[in-house]
């Protein structure tokens, strides 16, 4: 069995966990919820095992490197981060509703990695610029941060959902945590994510400096990570010093996550070097 | 004023009200509203520079946007947006904002930040939600003798105050963590100062060095001007290796640094492992091949069948044996064509037979028998030629990097302290109630309330266990 087989299976395990979380939430079935946690943990174990095996396989191919070097590998790692962060929260707050969001998100991430025709799951050797330990520190910290922002995004959506009927005592909305709890959780996740975003940008800058002699070059990816950083810094200041709570924080958290997604995927759509060459003809 | 729970101290400006304008400016820059506006403006305007490719040729912009739009963008500096005056102004405003705001806060909160012996008020602890308690048979005086040394080890600024039926003991931890946020703000300033130092006193250039050559001048990236380095760089060798897939594996340049013509340092550089000398860093950034100017050619005489090997240089004429005439190597052409067919790398030369007209000869490197098809008196082939590489080096000096790196470290430490640590105050209240003594531990913190709760429970457990 190779890592890609395991990782494809993980896609379905996450999907099944998501189904169980949603089922438990909609129909108030605690047994399904318990099972969902077990399935999610199993999926995470498979996710970790898949990454580990890919690492070993890359050595067997003769150019061993940490499996964090291309879009496929980063997506797989991202899905693991989302699930791990969610499971920690589930344990700490004894509430499973967020799983109805995060497990499907992890499943989608894995599905995109495995199924998109534009993403190759081949293990490729590292090009010279990527041969740096800073790369590993950079990718790991960025994606832990992105994972926290992703879960915060889900919690913010729930906040807005809950707000439509804050006094509901039962039903899907009633089973959501209180508005205060959702707001507090969003904040904690963002604080955690912000620290990792800082470390991620900084390790990226140090790496760029060791490879190209400049720590900052305003290339679109760098700039978008900075835009993301500005958005979350705004959120932290608004909450901390101007007392913003609730809906406005939820909106900022959603905007912040949109910026994260754009940093991650959207930058490739921008008129970069490639379309510029077309333009100058 | 010393309670950690209270964050919003009444605002006073740190500056004496010296007068209208300075005062108003100080207030403006001390305001967080300005911060929010600036952060969001920077976020939104930064997007523009990612939508418009930066620093391209004007002609390309005109082609893409048309003349009128091009002029408009040009005036706004959108083609080098992050160095445009208005973007720099936004950054300077943010920097002033963070400095003024922090100074203002530190001075108006100095009673909280810098106090040596905090004053604890019992009333503030009496109805806190976070509390844990237990009963003990021993009288308060006995407990005080037990608790005081223990608590003094666990907390700072410990104070005891007698009460009607016992005593209260106060202590605190982590007052210094209140400086975490100012550390973050300082780090932002250091990043900007470091960047400024780099752009004022550093340079960023590039140079191509053919194997075997020595250079001392580089081209600056933003102005295109030439700069003479205080030493010379010689490229002794360049090599590139590939994976089986064809993807490049390693670019390696063997460089020597020469001072007054004498080599003083020798190092192989690869991507991610530069050479640093006298504050100047040399990075491997690209490579390419040069037209080769030397080849070993073989000449096969048709009449005798003898093969003669000759070293040929581009431009030099060589006399051929057996009175076959002369041959001159003219150039190495990449992607050469022969009667419309691509033949890859090929040397082009001129063969002049004795008394005949000069004839152009194409010698594809990959097909040594190619020239036999011409059926001339002599068939020529390329036996050997060494491709010459040049290495593309990025050469720069950035005296601001250290400052920026200090900023990086402070930002991470400051964020950690701000987010995950807090200033906590604890009160242990001991009261005689009939035959038993009631011990209550309560506490408060400026943030991270969950941590205080845990701490109180642990402290109560530890006190209950003291013998
Ligand atoms: C890009 C720049 C900035 C960064 C990265 C930054 C970062 C931070 C962080 C991480 C916090 C802690 C928030 C929390 O605990 O949730 C904070 C708080 C704060 N920031 Fe900033 N900040 C920046 C710019 C500014 C500026 C320009 C001002 C100027 C007015 C400012 C004023 C404050 C204030 C007053 C606080 C609250 C401090 C307190 O607890 O009393 N910040 N900042």
PDB file of C-alpha atoms in Angstrom, chain A residues 21-203:
ATOM      1  CA  UNK A  21     -21.082  15.168  12.783  1.00  0.00           C
ATOM      2  CA  UNK A  22     -23.814  16.723  10.660  1.00  0.00           C
ATOM      3  CA  UNK A  23     -26.145  13.843  11.388  1.00  0.00           C
ATOM      4  CA  UNK A  24     -25.544  14.135  15.141  1.00  0.00           C
ATOM      5  CA  UNK A  25     -26.165  17.867  14.999  1.00  0.00           C
ATOM      6  CA  UNK A  26     -29.288  17.841  12.839  1.00  0.00           C
ATOM      7  CA  UNK A  27     -30.994  14.865  14.460  1.00  0.00           C
ATOM      8  CA  UNK A  28     -29.541  15.237  17.954  1.00  0.00           C
ATOM      9  CA  UNK A  29     -27.976  11.808  18.040  1.00  0.00           C
ATOM     10  CA  UNK A  30     -25.152  11.697  20.623  1.00  0.00           C
ATOM     11  CA  UNK A  31     -24.207   8.165  19.590  1.00  0.00           C
ATOM     12  CA  UNK A  32     -23.452   9.375  16.067  1.00  0.00           C
ATOM     13  CA  UNK A  33     -21.418  12.189  17.603  1.00  0.00           C
ATOM     14  CA  UNK A  34     -19.266   9.763  19.602  1.00  0.00           C
ATOM     15  CA  UNK A  35     -18.690   7.706  16.514  1.00  0.00           C
ATOM     16  CA  UNK A  36     -17.831  10.864  14.543  1.00  0.00           C
ATOM     17  CA  UNK A  37     -15.019  11.665  16.972  1.00  0.00           C
ATOM     18  CA  UNK A  38     -13.623   8.169  16.626  1.00  0.00           C
ATOM     19  CA  UNK A  39     -13.774   8.340  12.843  1.00  0.00           C
ATOM     20  CA  UNK A  40     -12.131  11.781  12.797  1.00  0.00           C
ATOM     21  CA  UNK A  41      -9.290  10.527  15.025  1.00  0.00           C
ATOM     22  CA  UNK A  42      -8.891   7.522  12.759  1.00  0.00           C
ATOM     23  CA  UNK A  43      -8.781   9.833   9.743  1.00  0.00           C
ATOM     24  CA  UNK A  44      -6.151  12.026  11.390  1.00  0.00           C
ATOM     25  CA  UNK A  45      -4.044   8.969  12.192  1.00  0.00           C
ATOM     26  CA  UNK A  46      -4.309   7.908   8.545  1.00  0.00           C
ATOM     27  CA  UNK A  47      -3.444  11.420   7.446  1.00  0.00           C
ATOM     28  CA  UNK A  48      -0.324  11.423   9.627  1.00  0.00           C
ATOM     29  CA  UNK A  49       0.617   7.919   8.511  1.00  0.00           C
ATOM     30  CA  UNK A  50       0.201   8.940   4.865  1.00  0.00           C
ATOM     31  CA  UNK A  51       2.516  11.907   5.341  1.00  0.00           C
ATOM     32  CA  UNK A  52       5.043   9.717   7.161  1.00  0.00           C
ATOM     33  CA  UNK A  53       4.984   7.064   4.447  1.00  0.00           C
ATOM     34  CA  UNK A  54       5.369   9.653   1.745  1.00  0.00           C
ATOM     35  CA  UNK A  55       8.465  10.833   3.535  1.00  0.00           C
ATOM     36  CA  UNK A  56       9.870   7.316   3.581  1.00  0.00           C
ATOM     37  CA  UNK A  57       8.904   6.750  -0.063  1.00  0.00           C
ATOM     38  CA  UNK A  58      10.730   9.893  -1.117  1.00  0.00           C
ATOM     39  CA  UNK A  59      13.897   8.439   0.425  1.00  0.00           C
ATOM     40  CA  UNK A  60      13.306   5.154  -1.376  1.00  0.00           C
ATOM     41  CA  UNK A  61      13.123   7.117  -4.615  1.00  0.00           C
ATOM     42  CA  UNK A  62      16.554   8.463  -3.823  1.00  0.00           C
ATOM     43  CA  UNK A  63      15.854  12.135  -3.192  1.00  0.00           C
ATOM     44  CA  UNK A  64      14.405  12.116   0.271  1.00  0.00           C
ATOM     45  CA  UNK A  65      12.807  15.279   1.577  1.00  0.00           C
ATOM     46  CA  UNK A  66      10.045  16.269   3.980  1.00  0.00           C
ATOM     47  CA  UNK A  67       6.670  15.918   2.253  1.00  0.00           C
ATOM     48  CA  UNK A  68       5.918  19.640   2.313  1.00  0.00           C
ATOM     49  CA  UNK A  69       7.218  20.735  -1.036  1.00  0.00           C
ATOM     50  CA  UNK A  70       4.291  21.171  -3.401  1.00  0.00           C
ATOM     51  CA  UNK A  71       0.586  21.966  -3.537  1.00  0.00           C
ATOM     52  CA  UNK A  72      -0.528  18.361  -3.063  1.00  0.00           C
ATOM     53  CA  UNK A  73       1.634  17.875   0.004  1.00  0.00           C
ATOM     54  CA  UNK A  74       0.665  21.198   1.527  1.00  0.00           C
ATOM     55  CA  UNK A  75      -3.048  20.460   1.063  1.00  0.00           C
ATOM     56  CA  UNK A  76      -2.659  17.093   2.762  1.00  0.00           C
ATOM     57  CA  UNK A  77      -0.840  18.759   5.653  1.00  0.00           C
ATOM     58  CA  UNK A  78      -3.485  21.519   5.778  1.00  0.00           C
ATOM     59  CA  UNK A  79      -6.289  18.946   6.111  1.00  0.00           C
ATOM     60  CA  UNK A  80      -4.404  17.323   8.997  1.00  0.00           C
ATOM     61  CA  UNK A  81      -3.950  20.694  10.729  1.00  0.00           C
ATOM     62  CA  UNK A  82      -7.659  21.514  10.425  1.00  0.00           C
ATOM     63  CA  UNK A  83      -8.643  18.169  11.919  1.00  0.00           C
ATOM     64  CA  UNK A  84      -6.089  18.292  14.720  1.00  0.00           C
ATOM     65  CA  UNK A  85      -7.060  21.821  15.744  1.00  0.00           C
ATOM     66  CA  UNK A  86     -10.720  20.893  15.637  1.00  0.00           C
ATOM     67  CA  UNK A  87     -10.217  17.781  17.772  1.00  0.00           C
ATOM     68  CA  UNK A  88      -8.329  19.781  20.406  1.00  0.00           C
ATOM     69  CA  UNK A  89     -11.226  22.237  20.549  1.00  0.00           C
ATOM     70  CA  UNK A  90     -13.786  19.469  20.725  1.00  0.00           C
ATOM     71  CA  UNK A  91     -11.984  18.077  23.757  1.00  0.00           C
ATOM     72  CA  UNK A  92     -11.599  21.406  25.451  1.00  0.00           C
ATOM     73  CA  UNK A  93     -15.099  22.720  24.930  1.00  0.00           C
ATOM     74  CA  UNK A  94     -17.042  19.469  24.828  1.00  0.00           C
ATOM     75  CA  UNK A  95     -19.027  20.630  21.831  1.00  0.00           C
ATOM     76  CA  UNK A  96     -19.201  18.779  18.549  1.00  0.00           C
ATOM     77  CA  UNK A  97     -21.141  21.135  16.331  1.00  0.00           C
ATOM     78  CA  UNK A  98     -17.993  22.689  14.886  1.00  0.00           C
ATOM     79  CA  UNK A  99     -17.082  19.232  13.585  1.00  0.00           C
ATOM     80  CA  UNK A 100     -20.039  19.485  11.210  1.00  0.00           C
ATOM     81  CA  UNK A 101     -18.066  22.215   9.538  1.00  0.00           C
ATOM     82  CA  UNK A 102     -14.422  21.298   9.972  1.00  0.00           C
ATOM     83  CA  UNK A 103     -14.593  17.621   8.988  1.00  0.00           C
ATOM     84  CA  UNK A 104     -16.267  18.369   5.629  1.00  0.00           C
ATOM     85  CA  UNK A 105     -13.690  21.124   5.103  1.00  0.00           C
ATOM     86  CA  UNK A 106     -10.868  18.657   5.728  1.00  0.00           C
ATOM     87  CA  UNK A 107     -12.581  16.215   3.345  1.00  0.00           C
ATOM     88  CA  UNK A 108     -12.871  18.884   0.640  1.00  0.00           C
ATOM     89  CA  UNK A 109      -9.233  19.830   1.051  1.00  0.00           C
ATOM     90  CA  UNK A 110      -8.144  16.219   0.656  1.00  0.00           C
ATOM     91  CA  UNK A 111     -10.515  15.677  -2.251  1.00  0.00           C
ATOM     92  CA  UNK A 112      -9.148  18.726  -4.016  1.00  0.00           C
ATOM     93  CA  UNK A 113      -5.598  17.455  -3.481  1.00  0.00           C
ATOM     94  CA  UNK A 114      -6.388  13.939  -4.727  1.00  0.00           C
ATOM     95  CA  UNK A 115      -8.840  14.628  -7.516  1.00  0.00           C
ATOM     96  CA  UNK A 116      -7.949  17.948  -9.114  1.00  0.00           C
ATOM     97  CA  UNK A 117      -6.405  17.296 -12.516  1.00  0.00           C
ATOM     98  CA  UNK A 118      -4.033  20.229 -12.007  1.00  0.00           C
ATOM     99  CA  UNK A 119      -2.458  18.802  -8.883  1.00  0.00           C
ATOM    100  CA  UNK A 120       0.058  16.020  -9.203  1.00  0.00           C
ATOM    101  CA  UNK A 121       0.476  13.599  -6.336  1.00  0.00           C
ATOM    102  CA  UNK A 122       3.781  12.345  -7.727  1.00  0.00           C
ATOM    103  CA  UNK A 123       6.712  12.637  -5.357  1.00  0.00           C
ATOM    104  CA  UNK A 124       9.062  15.021  -7.087  1.00  0.00           C
ATOM    105  CA  UNK A 125      12.653  15.864  -6.283  1.00  0.00           C
ATOM    106  CA  UNK A 126      13.316  19.256  -4.761  1.00  0.00           C
ATOM    107  CA  UNK A 127      14.467  22.036  -7.016  1.00  0.00           C
ATOM    108  CA  UNK A 128      17.518  23.867  -5.647  1.00  0.00           C
ATOM    109  CA  UNK A 129      15.593  26.830  -4.180  1.00  0.00           C
ATOM    110  CA  UNK A 130      13.495  24.544  -1.990  1.00  0.00           C
ATOM    111  CA  UNK A 131      16.449  22.794  -0.395  1.00  0.00           C
ATOM    112  CA  UNK A 132      16.354  24.589   2.908  1.00  0.00           C
ATOM    113  CA  UNK A 133      15.317  23.726   6.438  1.00  0.00           C
ATOM    114  CA  UNK A 134      13.578  27.079   6.535  1.00  0.00           C
ATOM    115  CA  UNK A 135      11.146  25.683   3.998  1.00  0.00           C
ATOM    116  CA  UNK A 136       9.955  23.066   6.479  1.00  0.00           C
ATOM    117  CA  UNK A 137       9.602  25.603   9.302  1.00  0.00           C
ATOM    118  CA  UNK A 138       7.843  27.962   6.898  1.00  0.00           C
ATOM    119  CA  UNK A 139       5.286  25.483   5.571  1.00  0.00           C
ATOM    120  CA  UNK A 140       4.544  23.891   8.941  1.00  0.00           C
ATOM    121  CA  UNK A 141       3.934  27.185  10.731  1.00  0.00           C
ATOM    122  CA  UNK A 142       1.926  28.729   7.881  1.00  0.00           C
ATOM    123  CA  UNK A 143      -0.403  25.779   7.677  1.00  0.00           C
ATOM    124  CA  UNK A 144      -0.946  25.498  11.415  1.00  0.00           C
ATOM    125  CA  UNK A 145      -1.955  29.152  11.257  1.00  0.00           C
ATOM    126  CA  UNK A 146      -4.171  28.591   8.217  1.00  0.00           C
ATOM    127  CA  UNK A 147      -5.776  25.613   9.979  1.00  0.00           C
ATOM    128  CA  UNK A 148      -6.670  27.785  12.967  1.00  0.00           C
ATOM    129  CA  UNK A 149      -8.047  30.504  10.672  1.00  0.00           C
ATOM    130  CA  UNK A 150     -10.103  27.899   8.813  1.00  0.00           C
ATOM    131  CA  UNK A 151     -11.720  26.645  12.008  1.00  0.00           C
ATOM    132  CA  UNK A 152     -12.231  30.260  13.166  1.00  0.00           C
ATOM    133  CA  UNK A 153     -13.966  30.923   9.849  1.00  0.00           C
ATOM    134  CA  UNK A 154     -16.338  28.027  10.543  1.00  0.00           C
ATOM    135  CA  UNK A 155     -17.027  29.270  14.057  1.00  0.00           C
ATOM    136  CA  UNK A 156     -17.724  32.758  12.699  1.00  0.00           C
ATOM    137  CA  UNK A 157     -20.236  31.352  10.206  1.00  0.00           C
ATOM    138  CA  UNK A 158     -21.891  29.583  13.112  1.00  0.00           C
ATOM    139  CA  UNK A 159     -21.973  32.831  15.020  1.00  0.00           C
ATOM    140  CA  UNK A 160     -23.883  34.504  12.198  1.00  0.00           C
ATOM    141  CA  UNK A 161     -26.167  31.501  11.913  1.00  0.00           C
ATOM    142  CA  UNK A 162     -26.847  31.503  15.643  1.00  0.00           C
ATOM    143  CA  UNK A 163     -27.468  35.221  15.586  1.00  0.00           C
ATOM    144  CA  UNK A 164     -30.438  34.782  13.314  1.00  0.00           C
ATOM    145  CA  UNK A 165     -32.223  33.174  16.265  1.00  0.00           C
ATOM    146  CA  UNK A 166     -30.173  33.733  19.391  1.00  0.00           C
ATOM    147  CA  UNK A 167     -32.845  32.585  21.821  1.00  0.00           C
ATOM    148  CA  UNK A 168     -33.610  29.253  20.227  1.00  0.00           C
ATOM    149  CA  UNK A 169     -33.317  26.602  22.929  1.00  0.00           C
ATOM    150  CA  UNK A 170     -33.631  23.553  20.731  1.00  0.00           C
ATOM    151  CA  UNK A 171     -33.229  22.544  17.122  1.00  0.00           C
ATOM    152  CA  UNK A 172     -30.069  22.966  15.076  1.00  0.00           C
ATOM    153  CA  UNK A 173     -29.526  26.547  16.207  1.00  0.00           C
ATOM    154  CA  UNK A 174     -30.306  25.752  19.819  1.00  0.00           C
ATOM    155  CA  UNK A 175     -27.604  23.123  19.862  1.00  0.00           C
ATOM    156  CA  UNK A 176     -24.939  25.616  18.828  1.00  0.00           C
ATOM    157  CA  UNK A 177     -22.803  27.036  21.664  1.00  0.00           C
ATOM    158  CA  UNK A 178     -23.856  30.419  23.025  1.00  0.00           C
ATOM    159  CA  UNK A 179     -23.014  33.579  21.108  1.00  0.00           C
ATOM    160  CA  UNK A 180     -20.474  34.577  23.748  1.00  0.00           C
ATOM    161  CA  UNK A 181     -18.777  31.196  23.559  1.00  0.00           C
ATOM    162  CA  UNK A 182     -18.605  31.353  19.759  1.00  0.00           C
ATOM    163  CA  UNK A 183     -17.212  34.861  19.848  1.00  0.00           C
ATOM    164  CA  UNK A 184     -14.595  33.916  22.433  1.00  0.00           C
ATOM    165  CA  UNK A 185     -13.615  30.823  20.489  1.00  0.00           C
ATOM    166  CA  UNK A 186     -13.208  32.815  17.286  1.00  0.00           C
ATOM    167  CA  UNK A 187     -10.916  35.183  19.109  1.00  0.00           C
ATOM    168  CA  UNK A 188      -8.798  32.437  20.657  1.00  0.00           C
ATOM    169  CA  UNK A 189      -8.401  30.666  17.347  1.00  0.00           C
ATOM    170  CA  UNK A 190      -7.413  33.888  15.639  1.00  0.00           C
ATOM    171  CA  UNK A 191      -4.891  34.762  18.321  1.00  0.00           C
ATOM    172  CA  UNK A 192      -3.360  31.320  17.899  1.00  0.00           C
ATOM    173  CA  UNK A 193      -3.463  31.602  14.115  1.00  0.00           C
ATOM    174  CA  UNK A 194      -1.983  35.104  14.186  1.00  0.00           C
ATOM    175  CA  UNK A 195       1.051  33.943  16.158  1.00  0.00           C
ATOM    176  CA  UNK A 196       1.655  31.175  13.629  1.00  0.00           C
ATOM    177  CA  UNK A 197       1.041  33.512  10.712  1.00  0.00           C
ATOM    178  CA  UNK A 198       3.716  35.825  12.127  1.00  0.00           C
ATOM    179  CA  UNK A 199       6.159  32.946  12.491  1.00  0.00           C
ATOM    180  CA  UNK A 200       5.208  31.682   9.023  1.00  0.00           C
ATOM    181  CA  UNK A 201       5.844  35.023   7.331  1.00  0.00           C
ATOM    182  CA  UNK A 202       9.066  35.484   9.268  1.00  0.00           C
ATOM    183  CA  UNK A 203      10.470  32.043   8.458  1.00  0.00           C
TER     184      UNK A 203
END
